[in-house]
Amino acid sequence: MRPLDQRRALALFSGGQDSSIVLAWALERFDRVDTIGFAYGQRHEVELQARLDIRRAFAGLSPDWRDRLGDDAVIDLSGYGAMSDTALTRNTPIEIDAAAGLPTTFVPGRNLVFLSVAAGLAYARGIGVLAAGMCEEDATGYPDCRAETLNAQIAALRLGLDADIRLETPVLATSKARSWALLEEIGGDALVDTVREASHTCYRGVRDAHEWGHGCGTCPACVLRAEGWSAYVAGKAV
Ligand code: ZN
């Protein structure tokens, strides 16, 4: 089995709330943290700008983080995006598909594809740890966010690469409210404010200002984010 550097991480970084938290978490723990993102024709292409804004802001928050923040890569998966007949990449309504029992925002197997591509890049760079923001709170609709799925996939990647690669998912069992509190523990209100302002979650790619950040306010991602923020603020007030 090929040894990989366990002090280096590759963060799957979309520019959304969860992956921003994962990047902060990783910057606290690893000597160097590279980032990888995917362009797959998503409607929220504004996420790709959010990624750059957050990387820049994080580097400004701490000299240690600036030193540890490594290279960024955006991988073009537009061919994969084009085959997905879903609301994220086409102008179809965002709703629950009764037949599949899943939101129409579900791109089939998205996280499986992302993890495989990320593992390939990590292997090429000698990086031993993948850090990713899958969250089981999303897993009612997204079977590729389940711990069982992720455990099976990392086992397959270790076998298929014959390399000592690990997967860290620090917000897997964390509610959206708790994940804001986790950010506060890592970097205080300055970090919370940075992620609230700069991260992008809205499926529609809208950047209207709200107390909880930017978005349309009505798509499932915005609703979940708004609820999480309210619960976090309520928890602080106790
Ligand atoms: Zn929205």
JSON list of C-alpha atoms and ligand atoms in Angstrom, two decimals:
[
{"chain": "A", "resi": 1, "resn": "MET", "atom": "CA", "xyz": [0.00, 0.00, 0.00]},
{"chain": "A", "resi": 2, "resn": "ARG", "atom": "CA", "xyz": [1.44, 3.39, -1.01]},
{"chain": "A", "resi": 3, "resn": "PRO", "atom": "CA", "xyz": [1.99, 5.69, 1.97]},
{"chain": "A", "resi": 4, "resn": "LEU", "atom": "CA", "xyz": [0.53, 9.18, 1.63]},
{"chain": "A", "resi": 5, "resn": "ASP", "atom": "CA", "xyz": [1.23, 12.26, 3.76]},
{"chain": "A", "resi": 6, "resn": "GLN", "atom": "CA", "xyz": [-1.25, 12.17, 6.65]},
{"chain": "A", "resi": 7, "resn": "ARG", "atom": "CA", "xyz": [-0.36, 15.76, 7.61]},
{"chain": "A", "resi": 8, "resn": "ARG", "atom": "CA", "xyz": [-1.78, 17.05, 4.34]},
{"chain": "A", "resi": 9, "resn": "ALA", "atom": "CA", "xyz": [-5.46, 17.27, 3.46]},
{"chain": "A", "resi": 10, "resn": "LEU", "atom": "CA", "xyz": [-7.43, 17.91, 0.30]},
{"chain": "A", "resi": 11, "resn": "ALA", "atom": "CA", "xyz": [-10.70, 19.68, 1.15]},
{"chain": "A", "resi": 12, "resn": "LEU", "atom": "CA", "xyz": [-13.66, 19.21, -1.16]},
{"chain": "A", "resi": 13, "resn": "PHE", "atom": "CA", "xyz": [-14.65, 22.83, -1.22]},
{"chain": "A", "resi": 14, "resn": "SER", "atom": "CA", "xyz": [-17.78, 24.02, -3.02]},
{"chain": "A", "resi": 15, "resn": "GLY", "atom": "CA", "xyz": [-18.07, 27.46, -1.43]},
{"chain": "A", "resi": 16, "resn": "GLY", "atom": "CA", "xyz": [-21.18, 26.40, 0.49]},
{"chain": "A", "resi": 17, "resn": "GLN", "atom": "CA", "xyz": [-21.76, 26.53, 4.24]},
{"chain": "A", "resi": 18, "resn": "ASP", "atom": "CA", "xyz": [-20.75, 22.97, 5.09]},
{"chain": "A", "resi": 19, "resn": "SER", "atom": "CA", "xyz": [-17.62, 22.83, 2.95]},
{"chain": "A", "resi": 20, "resn": "SER", "atom": "CA", "xyz": [-16.48, 26.21, 4.29]},
{"chain": "A", "resi": 21, "resn": "ILE", "atom": "CA", "xyz": [-16.73, 24.79, 7.80]},
{"chain": "A", "resi": 22, "resn": "VAL", "atom": "CA", "xyz": [-14.76, 21.75, 6.70]},
{"chain": "A", "resi": 23, "resn": "LEU", "atom": "CA", "xyz": [-12.04, 23.97, 5.23]},
{"chain": "A", "resi": 24, "resn": "ALA", "atom": "CA", "xyz": [-11.74, 25.92, 8.50]},
{"chain": "A", "resi": 25, "resn": "TRP", "atom": "CA", "xyz": [-11.70, 22.66, 10.47]},
{"chain": "A", "resi": 26, "resn": "ALA", "atom": "CA", "xyz": [-8.95, 21.26, 8.26]},
{"chain": "A", "resi": 27, "resn": "LEU", "atom": "CA", "xyz": [-6.84, 24.44, 8.43]},
{"chain": "A", "resi": 28, "resn": "GLU", "atom": "CA", "xyz": [-6.79, 24.00, 12.22]},
{"chain": "A", "resi": 29, "resn": "ARG", "atom": "CA", "xyz": [-5.54, 20.42, 12.01]},
{"chain": "A", "resi": 30, "resn": "PHE", "atom": "CA", "xyz": [-3.29, 19.84, 9.03]},
{"chain": "A", "resi": 31, "resn": "ASP", "atom": "CA", "xyz": [0.07, 21.26, 7.97]},
{"chain": "A", "resi": 32, "resn": "ARG", "atom": "CA", "xyz": [-1.21, 22.02, 4.51]},
{"chain": "A", "resi": 33, "resn": "VAL", "atom": "CA", "xyz": [-4.70, 22.03, 3.04]},
{"chain": "A", "resi": 34, "resn": "ASP", "atom": "CA", "xyz": [-5.30, 22.06, -0.70]},
{"chain": "A", "resi": 35, "resn": "THR", "atom": "CA", "xyz": [-8.80, 22.65, -2.07]},
{"chain": "A", "resi": 36, "resn": "ILE", "atom": "CA", "xyz": [-10.71, 21.09, -4.94]},
{"chain": "A", "resi": 37, "resn": "GLY", "atom": "CA", "xyz": [-13.97, 22.23, -6.53]},
{"chain": "A", "resi": 38, "resn": "PHE", "atom": "CA", "xyz": [-16.07, 21.01, -9.42]},
{"chain": "A", "resi": 39, "resn": "ALA", "atom": "CA", "xyz": [-17.65, 22.86, -12.30]},
{"chain": "A", "resi": 40, "resn": "TYR", "atom": "CA", "xyz": [-20.50, 20.68, -13.53]},
{"chain": "A", "resi": 41, "resn": "GLY", "atom": "CA", "xyz": [-22.81, 23.28, -15.01]},
{"chain": "A", "resi": 42, "resn": "GLN", "atom": "CA", "xyz": [-24.61, 23.87, -11.72]},
{"chain": "A", "resi": 43, "resn": "ARG", "atom": "CA", "xyz": [-27.06, 26.75, -11.71]},
{"chain": "A", "resi": 44, "resn": "HIS", "atom": "CA", "xyz": [-25.35, 28.11, -8.63]},
{"chain": "A", "resi": 45, "resn": "GLU", "atom": "CA", "xyz": [-22.17, 28.89, -10.52]},
{"chain": "A", "resi": 46, "resn": "VAL", "atom": "CA", "xyz": [-21.94, 31.85, -8.18]},
{"chain": "A", "resi": 47, "resn": "GLU", "atom": "CA", "xyz": [-20.63, 29.20, -5.73]},
{"chain": "A", "resi": 48, "resn": "LEU", "atom": "CA", "xyz": [-17.42, 29.13, -7.71]},
{"chain": "A", "resi": 49, "resn": "GLN", "atom": "CA", "xyz": [-16.88, 32.83, -7.00]},
{"chain": "A", "resi": 50, "resn": "ALA", "atom": "CA", "xyz": [-17.75, 32.25, -3.34]},
{"chain": "A", "resi": 51, "resn": "ARG", "atom": "CA", "xyz": [-14.94, 29.67, -3.16]},
{"chain": "A", "resi": 52, "resn": "LEU", "atom": "CA", "xyz": [-12.37, 32.27, -4.16]},
{"chain": "A", "resi": 53, "resn": "ASP", "atom": "CA", "xyz": [-13.79, 34.88, -1.79]},
{"chain": "A", "resi": 54, "resn": "ILE", "atom": "CA", "xyz": [-13.68, 32.47, 1.15]},
{"chain": "A", "resi": 55, "resn": "ARG", "atom": "CA", "xyz": [-10.16, 31.28, 0.43]},
{"chain": "A", "resi": 56, "resn": "ARG", "atom": "CA", "xyz": [-9.00, 34.91, 0.35]},
{"chain": "A", "resi": 57, "resn": "ALA", "atom": "CA", "xyz": [-10.93, 35.81, 3.51]},
{"chain": "A", "resi": 58, "resn": "PHE", "atom": "CA", "xyz": [-9.65, 32.77, 5.44]},
{"chain": "A", "resi": 59, "resn": "ALA", "atom": "CA", "xyz": [-6.06, 33.63, 4.50]},
{"chain": "A", "resi": 60, "resn": "GLY", "atom": "CA", "xyz": [-6.68, 37.10, 5.93]},
{"chain": "A", "resi": 61, "resn": "LEU", "atom": "CA", "xyz": [-8.10, 35.80, 9.23]},
{"chain": "A", "resi": 62, "resn": "SER", "atom": "CA", "xyz": [-4.95, 34.07, 10.44]},
{"chain": "A", "resi": 63, "resn": "PRO", "atom": "CA", "xyz": [-1.26, 34.00, 9.41]},
{"chain": "A", "resi": 64, "resn": "ASP", "atom": "CA", "xyz": [-1.20, 30.28, 10.23]},
{"chain": "A", "resi": 65, "resn": "TRP", "atom": "CA", "xyz": [-4.11, 29.64, 7.90]},
{"chain": "A", "resi": 66, "resn": "ARG", "atom": "CA", "xyz": [-2.50, 31.72, 5.18]},
{"chain": "A", "resi": 67, "resn": "ASP", "atom": "CA", "xyz": [0.64, 29.57, 5.42]},
{"chain": "A", "resi": 68, "resn": "ARG", "atom": "CA", "xyz": [-1.28, 26.29, 5.45]},
{"chain": "A", "resi": 69, "resn": "LEU", "atom": "CA", "xyz": [-3.69, 27.06, 2.64]},
{"chain": "A", "resi": 70, "resn": "GLY", "atom": "CA", "xyz": [-2.37, 25.24, -0.41]},
{"chain": "A", "resi": 71, "resn": "ASP", "atom": "CA", "xyz": [-3.26, 25.06, -4.07]},
{"chain": "A", "resi": 72, "resn": "ASP", "atom": "CA", "xyz": [-6.77, 25.22, -5.48]},
{"chain": "A", "resi": 73, "resn": "ALA", "atom": "CA", "xyz": [-8.06, 23.15, -8.37]},
{"chain": "A", "resi": 74, "resn": "VAL", "atom": "CA", "xyz": [-11.40, 23.39, -10.16]},
{"chain": "A", "resi": 75, "resn": "ILE", "atom": "CA", "xyz": [-12.14, 20.27, -12.16]},
{"chain": "A", "resi": 76, "resn": "ASP", "atom": "CA", "xyz": [-14.40, 20.53, -15.18]},
{"chain": "A", "resi": 77, "resn": "LEU", "atom": "CA", "xyz": [-17.15, 17.90, -14.91]},
{"chain": "A", "resi": 78, "resn": "SER", "atom": "CA", "xyz": [-19.53, 19.58, -17.33]},
{"chain": "A", "resi": 79, "resn": "GLY", "atom": "CA", "xyz": [-20.01, 16.34, -19.25]},
{"chain": "A", "resi": 80, "resn": "TYR", "atom": "CA", "xyz": [-21.20, 14.67, -16.06]},
{"chain": "A", "resi": 81, "resn": "GLY", "atom": "CA", "xyz": [-23.45, 17.64, -15.28]},
{"chain": "A", "resi": 82, "resn": "ALA", "atom": "CA", "xyz": [-24.94, 17.54, -18.78]},
{"chain": "A", "resi": 83, "resn": "MET", "atom": "CA", "xyz": [-26.13, 13.95, -18.35]},
{"chain": "A", "resi": 84, "resn": "SER", "atom": "CA", "xyz": [-27.98, 14.78, -15.14]},
{"chain": "A", "resi": 85, "resn": "ASP", "atom": "CA", "xyz": [-31.62, 15.53, -15.78]},
{"chain": "A", "resi": 86, "resn": "THR", "atom": "CA", "xyz": [-32.14, 17.47, -12.57]},
{"chain": "A", "resi": 87, "resn": "ALA", "atom": "CA", "xyz": [-33.05, 20.89, -11.31]},
{"chain": "A", "resi": 88, "resn": "LEU", "atom": "CA", "xyz": [-29.51, 21.89, -10.41]},
{"chain": "A", "resi": 89, "resn": "THR", "atom": "CA", "xyz": [-28.35, 22.00, -13.99]},
{"chain": "A", "resi": 90, "resn": "ARG", "atom": "CA", "xyz": [-31.56, 22.65, -15.90]},
{"chain": "A", "resi": 91, "resn": "ASN", "atom": "CA", "xyz": [-34.39, 25.08, -15.59]},
{"chain": "A", "resi": 92, "resn": "THR", "atom": "CA", "xyz": [-36.79, 22.67, -13.96]},
{"chain": "A", "resi": 93, "resn": "PRO", "atom": "CA", "xyz": [-38.68, 23.49, -10.76]},
{"chain": "A", "resi": 94, "resn": "ILE", "atom": "CA", "xyz": [-37.03, 22.58, -7.45]},
{"chain": "A", "resi": 95, "resn": "GLU", "atom": "CA", "xyz": [-39.49, 20.22, -5.76]},
{"chain": "A", "resi": 96, "resn": "ILE", "atom": "CA", "xyz": [-39.81, 16.66, -4.48]},
{"chain": "A", "resi": 97, "resn": "ASP", "atom": "CA", "xyz": [-39.97, 14.10, -7.26]},
{"chain": "A", "resi": 98, "resn": "ALA", "atom": "CA", "xyz": [-42.76, 11.81, -6.08]},
{"chain": "A", "resi": 99, "resn": "ALA", "atom": "CA", "xyz": [-41.54, 8.84, -8.11]},
{"chain": "A", "resi": 100, "resn": "ALA", "atom": "CA", "xyz": [-38.01, 8.91, -6.72]},
{"chain": "A", "resi": 101, "resn": "GLY", "atom": "CA", "xyz": [-38.91, 10.36, -3.30]},
{"chain": "A", "resi": 102, "resn": "LEU", "atom": "CA", "xyz": [-35.98, 12.73, -3.73]},
{"chain": "A", "resi": 103, "resn": "PRO", "atom": "CA", "xyz": [-35.70, 16.46, -4.31]},
{"chain": "A", "resi": 104, "resn": "THR", "atom": "CA", "xyz": [-35.22, 17.34, -7.98]},
{"chain": "A", "resi": 105, "resn": "THR", "atom": "CA", "xyz": [-31.96, 18.97, -6.87]},
{"chain": "A", "resi": 106, "resn": "PHE", "atom": "CA", "xyz": [-30.47, 15.49, -6.55]},
{"chain": "A", "resi": 107, "resn": "VAL", "atom": "CA", "xyz": [-27.69, 14.90, -9.09]},
{"chain": "A", "resi": 108, "resn": "PRO", "atom": "CA", "xyz": [-27.37, 11.11, -9.13]},
{"chain": "A", "resi": 109, "resn": "GLY", "atom": "CA", "xyz": [-24.23, 9.89, -7.39]},
{"chain": "A", "resi": 110, "resn": "ARG", "atom": "CA", "xyz": [-22.71, 13.36, -7.24]},
{"chain": "A", "resi": 111, "resn": "ASN", "atom": "CA", "xyz": [-20.69, 12.83, -4.08]},
{"chain": "A", "resi": 112, "resn": "LEU", "atom": "CA", "xyz": [-19.45, 9.45, -5.30]},
{"chain": "A", "resi": 113, "resn": "VAL", "atom": "CA", "xyz": [-18.06, 11.12, -8.42]},
{"chain": "A", "resi": 114, "resn": "PHE", "atom": "CA", "xyz": [-16.56, 14.03, -6.49]},
{"chain": "A", "resi": 115, "resn": "LEU", "atom": "CA", "xyz": [-14.82, 11.76, -3.97]},
{"chain": "A", "resi": 116, "resn": "SER", "atom": "CA", "xyz": [-13.37, 9.56, -6.71]},
{"chain": "A", "resi": 117, "resn": "VAL", "atom": "CA", "xyz": [-11.96, 12.54, -8.62]},
{"chain": "A", "resi": 118, "resn": "ALA", "atom": "CA", "xyz": [-10.64, 14.10, -5.41]},
{"chain": "A", "resi": 119, "resn": "ALA", "atom": "CA", "xyz": [-8.96, 10.83, -4.44]},
{"chain": "A", "resi": 120, "resn": "GLY", "atom": "CA", "xyz": [-7.20, 10.78, -7.81]},
{"chain": "A", "resi": 121, "resn": "LEU", "atom": "CA", "xyz": [-5.83, 14.28, -7.27]},
{"chain": "A", "resi": 122, "resn": "ALA", "atom": "CA", "xyz": [-4.84, 13.52, -3.67]},
{"chain": "A", "resi": 123, "resn": "TYR", "atom": "CA", "xyz": [-2.97, 10.42, -4.79]},
{"chain": "A", "resi": 124, "resn": "ALA", "atom": "CA", "xyz": [-1.14, 12.37, -7.49]},
{"chain": "A", "resi": 125, "resn": "ARG", "atom": "CA", "xyz": [-0.07, 14.99, -4.94]},
{"chain": "A", "resi": 126, "resn": "GLY", "atom": "CA", "xyz": [0.80, 12.50, -2.19]},
{"chain": "A", "resi": 127, "resn": "ILE", "atom": "CA", "xyz": [-1.98, 13.81, 0.07]},
{"chain": "A", "resi": 128, "resn": "GLY", "atom": "CA", "xyz": [-3.31, 11.31, 2.62]},
{"chain": "A", "resi": 129, "resn": "VAL", "atom": "CA", "xyz": [-6.56, 12.86, 3.84]},
{"chain": "A", "resi": 130, "resn": "LEU", "atom": "CA", "xyz": [-9.74, 13.88, 2.06]},
{"chain": "A", "resi": 131, "resn": "ALA", "atom": "CA", "xyz": [-11.92, 16.31, 4.04]},
{"chain": "A", "resi": 132, "resn": "ALA", "atom": "CA", "xyz": [-15.51, 16.64, 2.89]},
{"chain": "A", "resi": 133, "resn": "GLY", "atom": "CA", "xyz": [-18.70, 18.33, 4.07]},
{"chain": "A", "resi": 134, "resn": "MET", "atom": "CA", "xyz": [-21.32, 15.65, 3.59]},
{"chain": "A", "resi": 135, "resn": "CYS", "atom": "CA", "xyz": [-24.06, 16.06, 6.17]},
{"chain": "A", "resi": 136, "resn": "GLU", "atom": "CA", "xyz": [-26.57, 13.43, 7.19]},
{"chain": "A", "resi": 137, "resn": "GLU", "atom": "CA", "xyz": [-29.14, 16.15, 7.77]},
{"chain": "A", "resi": 138, "resn": "ASP", "atom": "CA", "xyz": [-29.23, 16.20, 3.97]},
{"chain": "A", "resi": 139, "resn": "ALA", "atom": "CA", "xyz": [-29.25, 12.41, 3.75]},
{"chain": "A", "resi": 140, "resn": "THR", "atom": "CA", "xyz": [-33.03, 12.00, 3.80]},
{"chain": "A", "resi": 141, "resn": "GLY", "atom": "CA", "xyz": [-32.85, 13.14, 0.19]},
{"chain": "A", "resi": 142, "resn": "TYR", "atom": "CA", "xyz": [-29.27, 12.31, -0.71]},
{"chain": "A", "resi": 143, "resn": "PRO", "atom": "CA", "xyz": [-28.27, 8.66, -0.23]},
{"chain": "A", "resi": 144, "resn": "ASP", "atom": "CA", "xyz": [-24.66, 9.51, -1.11]},
{"chain": "A", "resi": 145, "resn": "CYS", "atom": "CA", "xyz": [-24.43, 11.59, 2.12]},
{"chain": "A", "resi": 146, "resn": "ARG", "atom": "CA", "xyz": [-24.95, 8.54, 4.35]},
{"chain": "A", "resi": 147, "resn": "ALA", "atom": "CA", "xyz": [-22.13, 7.27, 6.56]},
{"chain": "A", "resi": 148, "resn": "GLU", "atom": "CA", "xyz": [-22.71, 3.77, 5.22]},
{"chain": "A", "resi": 149, "resn": "THR", "atom": "CA", "xyz": [-22.20, 4.97, 1.63]},
{"chain": "A", "resi": 150, "resn": "LEU", "atom": "CA", "xyz": [-19.10, 6.99, 2.49]},
{"chain": "A", "resi": 151, "resn": "ASN", "atom": "CA", "xyz": [-17.50, 4.16, 4.49]},
{"chain": "A", "resi": 152, "resn": "ALA", "atom": "CA", "xyz": [-18.02, 1.79, 1.58]},
{"chain": "A", "resi": 153, "resn": "GLN", "atom": "CA", "xyz": [-16.57, 4.25, -0.91]},
{"chain": "A", "resi": 154, "resn": "ILE", "atom": "CA", "xyz": [-13.42, 5.09, 1.02]},
{"chain": "A", "resi": 155, "resn": "ALA", "atom": "CA", "xyz": [-12.82, 1.35, 1.47]},
{"chain": "A", "resi": 156, "resn": "ALA", "atom": "CA", "xyz": [-13.15, 0.92, -2.30]},
{"chain": "A", "resi": 157, "resn": "LEU", "atom": "CA", "xyz": [-10.81, 3.86, -2.98]},
{"chain": "A", "resi": 158, "resn": "ARG", "atom": "CA", "xyz": [-8.16, 2.51, -0.61]},
{"chain": "A", "resi": 159, "resn": "LEU", "atom": "CA", "xyz": [-8.31, -0.83, -2.41]},
{"chain": "A", "resi": 160, "resn": "GLY", "atom": "CA", "xyz": [-8.50, 0.64, -5.89]},
{"chain": "A", "resi": 161, "resn": "LEU", "atom": "CA", "xyz": [-5.62, 3.07, -5.36]},
{"chain": "A", "resi": 162, "resn": "ASP", "atom": "CA", "xyz": [-3.71, 0.70, -3.07]},
{"chain": "A", "resi": 163, "resn": "ALA", "atom": "CA", "xyz": [-2.92, 3.79, -1.03]},
{"chain": "A", "resi": 164, "resn": "ASP", "atom": "CA", "xyz": [-3.32, 4.91, 2.58]},
{"chain": "A", "resi": 165, "resn": "ILE", "atom": "CA", "xyz": [-6.01, 7.50, 1.96]},
{"chain": "A", "resi": 166, "resn": "ARG", "atom": "CA", "xyz": [-8.49, 8.51, 4.68]},
{"chain": "A", "resi": 167, "resn": "LEU", "atom": "CA", "xyz": [-11.77, 10.42, 4.63]},
{"chain": "A", "resi": 168, "resn": "GLU", "atom": "CA", "xyz": [-12.72, 12.99, 7.30]},
{"chain": "A", "resi": 169, "resn": "THR", "atom": "CA", "xyz": [-16.32, 14.23, 7.41]},
{"chain": "A", "resi": 170, "resn": "PRO", "atom": "CA", "xyz": [-16.46, 16.56, 10.42]},
{"chain": "A", "resi": 171, "resn": "VAL", "atom": "CA", "xyz": [-20.04, 17.75, 9.89]},
{"chain": "A", "resi": 172, "resn": "LEU", "atom": "CA", "xyz": [-21.53, 14.39, 8.90]},
{"chain": "A", "resi": 173, "resn": "ALA", "atom": "CA", "xyz": [-23.64, 14.05, 12.04]},
{"chain": "A", "resi": 174, "resn": "THR", "atom": "CA", "xyz": [-23.86, 17.78, 12.75]},
{"chain": "A", "resi": 175, "resn": "SER", "atom": "CA", "xyz": [-27.02, 19.84, 12.43]},
{"chain": "A", "resi": 176, "resn": "LYS", "atom": "CA", "xyz": [-26.85, 23.12, 10.50]},
{"chain": "A", "resi": 177, "resn": "ALA", "atom": "CA", "xyz": [-27.27, 25.00, 13.78]},
{"chain": "A", "resi": 178, "resn": "ARG", "atom": "CA", "xyz": [-24.51, 23.03, 15.47]},
{"chain": "A", "resi": 179, "resn": "SER", "atom": "CA", "xyz": [-22.20, 23.60, 12.51]},
{"chain": "A", "resi": 180, "resn": "TRP", "atom": "CA", "xyz": [-22.41, 27.39, 13.02]},
{"chain": "A", "resi": 181, "resn": "ALA", "atom": "CA", "xyz": [-21.46, 26.81, 16.67]},
{"chain": "A", "resi": 182, "resn": "LEU", "atom": "CA", "xyz": [-18.56, 24.65, 15.50]},
{"chain": "A", "resi": 183, "resn": "LEU", "atom": "CA", "xyz": [-17.33, 27.55, 13.36]},
{"chain": "A", "resi": 184, "resn": "GLU", "atom": "CA", "xyz": [-17.59, 29.86, 16.36]},
{"chain": "A", "resi": 185, "resn": "GLU", "atom": "CA", "xyz": [-15.48, 27.44, 18.42]},
{"chain": "A", "resi": 186, "resn": "ILE", "atom": "CA", "xyz": [-12.82, 27.38, 15.70]},
{"chain": "A", "resi": 187, "resn": "GLY", "atom": "CA", "xyz": [-12.56, 31.07, 14.88]},
{"chain": "A", "resi": 188, "resn": "GLY", "atom": "CA", "xyz": [-15.04, 33.12, 16.89]},
{"chain": "A", "resi": 189, "resn": "ASP", "atom": "CA", "xyz": [-17.54, 35.59, 15.51]},
{"chain": "A", "resi": 190, "resn": "ALA", "atom": "CA", "xyz": [-15.10, 36.82, 12.83]},
{"chain": "A", "resi": 191, "resn": "LEU", "atom": "CA", "xyz": [-15.09, 33.37, 11.23]},
{"chain": "A", "resi": 192, "resn": "VAL", "atom": "CA", "xyz": [-18.86, 32.97, 11.59]},
{"chain": "A", "resi": 193, "resn": "ASP", "atom": "CA", "xyz": [-19.38, 36.36, 9.92]},
{"chain": "A", "resi": 194, "resn": "THR", "atom": "CA", "xyz": [-16.96, 35.53, 7.11]},
{"chain": "A", "resi": 195, "resn": "VAL", "atom": "CA", "xyz": [-18.75, 32.28, 6.23]},
{"chain": "A", "resi": 196, "resn": "ARG", "atom": "CA", "xyz": [-22.20, 33.82, 6.66]},
{"chain": "A", "resi": 197, "resn": "GLU", "atom": "CA", "xyz": [-21.32, 36.66, 4.28]},
{"chain": "A", "resi": 198, "resn": "ALA", "atom": "CA", "xyz": [-19.24, 34.89, 1.67]},
{"chain": "A", "resi": 199, "resn": "SER", "atom": "CA", "xyz": [-20.48, 31.29, 1.45]},
{"chain": "A", "resi": 200, "resn": "HIS", "atom": "CA", "xyz": [-23.17, 30.38, -1.02]},
{"chain": "A", "resi": 201, "resn": "THR", "atom": "CA", "xyz": [-25.85, 27.73, -0.53]},
{"chain": "A", "resi": 202, "resn": "CYS", "atom": "CA", "xyz": [-28.84, 28.85, -2.63]},
{"chain": "A", "resi": 203, "resn": "TYR", "atom": "CA", "xyz": [-29.74, 26.43, -5.42]},
{"chain": "A", "resi": 204, "resn": "ARG", "atom": "CA", "xyz": [-31.05, 29.28, -7.55]},
{"chain": "A", "resi": 205, "resn": "GLY", "atom": "CA", "xyz": [-27.77, 31.21, -7.45]},
{"chain": "A", "resi": 206, "resn": "VAL", "atom": "CA", "xyz": [-29.52, 34.27, -5.97]},
{"chain": "A", "resi": 207, "resn": "ARG", "atom": "CA", "xyz": [-27.51, 36.61, -3.71]},
{"chain": "A", "resi": 208, "resn": "ASP", "atom": "CA", "xyz": [-30.27, 38.55, -1.92]},
{"chain": "A", "resi": 209, "resn": "ALA", "atom": "CA", "xyz": [-29.16, 39.63, 1.58]},
{"chain": "A", "resi": 210, "resn": "HIS", "atom": "CA", "xyz": [-30.70, 37.95, 4.64]},
{"chain": "A", "resi": 211, "resn": "GLU", "atom": "CA", "xyz": [-29.76, 37.71, 8.30]},
{"chain": "A", "resi": 212, "resn": "TRP", "atom": "CA", "xyz": [-28.39, 34.21, 7.66]},
{"chain": "A", "resi": 213, "resn": "GLY", "atom": "CA", "xyz": [-26.40, 35.14, 4.54]},
{"chain": "A", "resi": 214, "resn": "HIS", "atom": "CA", "xyz": [-27.30, 35.40, 0.86]},
{"chain": "A", "resi": 215, "resn": "GLY", "atom": "CA", "xyz": [-29.87, 33.51, -1.19]},
{"chain": "A", "resi": 216, "resn": "CYS", "atom": "CA", "xyz": [-33.38, 33.47, -2.62]},
{"chain": "A", "resi": 217, "resn": "GLY", "atom": "CA", "xyz": [-34.87, 32.55, 0.76]},
{"chain": "A", "resi": 218, "resn": "THR", "atom": "CA", "xyz": [-37.34, 29.99, -0.57]},
{"chain": "A", "resi": 219, "resn": "CYS", "atom": "CA", "xyz": [-35.46, 27.07, -2.19]},
{"chain": "A", "resi": 220, "resn": "PRO", "atom": "CA", "xyz": [-34.82, 23.99, 0.02]},
{"chain": "A", "resi": 221, "resn": "ALA", "atom": "CA", "xyz": [-31.18, 24.96, 0.58]},
{"chain": "A", "resi": 222, "resn": "CYS", "atom": "CA", "xyz": [-32.10, 28.47, 1.71]},
{"chain": "A", "resi": 223, "resn": "VAL", "atom": "CA", "xyz": [-34.88, 27.20, 3.98]},
{"chain": "A", "resi": 224, "resn": "LEU", "atom": "CA", "xyz": [-32.52, 24.73, 5.66]},
{"chain": "A", "resi": 225, "resn": "ARG", "atom": "CA", "xyz": [-29.85, 27.41, 6.04]},
{"chain": "A", "resi": 226, "resn": "ALA", "atom": "CA", "xyz": [-32.29, 29.95, 7.49]},
{"chain": "A", "resi": 227, "resn": "GLU", "atom": "CA", "xyz": [-33.63, 27.40, 9.99]},
{"chain": "A", "resi": 228, "resn": "GLY", "atom": "CA", "xyz": [-30.13, 26.43, 11.04]},
{"chain": "A", "resi": 229, "resn": "TRP", "atom": "CA", "xyz": [-29.11, 30.04, 11.54]},
{"chain": "A", "resi": 230, "resn": "SER", "atom": "CA", "xyz": [-32.21, 30.78, 13.62]},
{"chain": "A", "resi": 231, "resn": "ALA", "atom": "CA", "xyz": [-31.56, 27.79, 15.84]},
{"chain": "A", "resi": 232, "resn": "TYR", "atom": "CA", "xyz": [-27.91, 28.83, 16.24]},
{"chain": "A", "resi": 233, "resn": "VAL", "atom": "CA", "xyz": [-28.87, 32.40, 17.20]},
{"chain": "A", "resi": 234, "resn": "ALA", "atom": "CA", "xyz": [-31.54, 31.11, 19.60]},
{"chain": "A", "resi": 235, "resn": "GLY", "atom": "CA", "xyz": [-28.94, 28.80, 21.18]},
{"chain": "A", "resi": 236, "resn": "LYS", "atom": "CA", "xyz": [-26.52, 31.71, 21.69]},
{"chain": "A", "resi": 237, "resn": "ALA", "atom": "CA", "xyz": [-29.23, 33.71, 23.46]},
{"chain": "A", "resi": 238, "resn": "VAL", "atom": "CA", "xyz": [-29.80, 31.00, 26.08]},
{"chain": "B", "resi": 1, "resn": "ZN", "atom": "ZN", "xyz": [-32.32, 29.77, -2.47]}
]
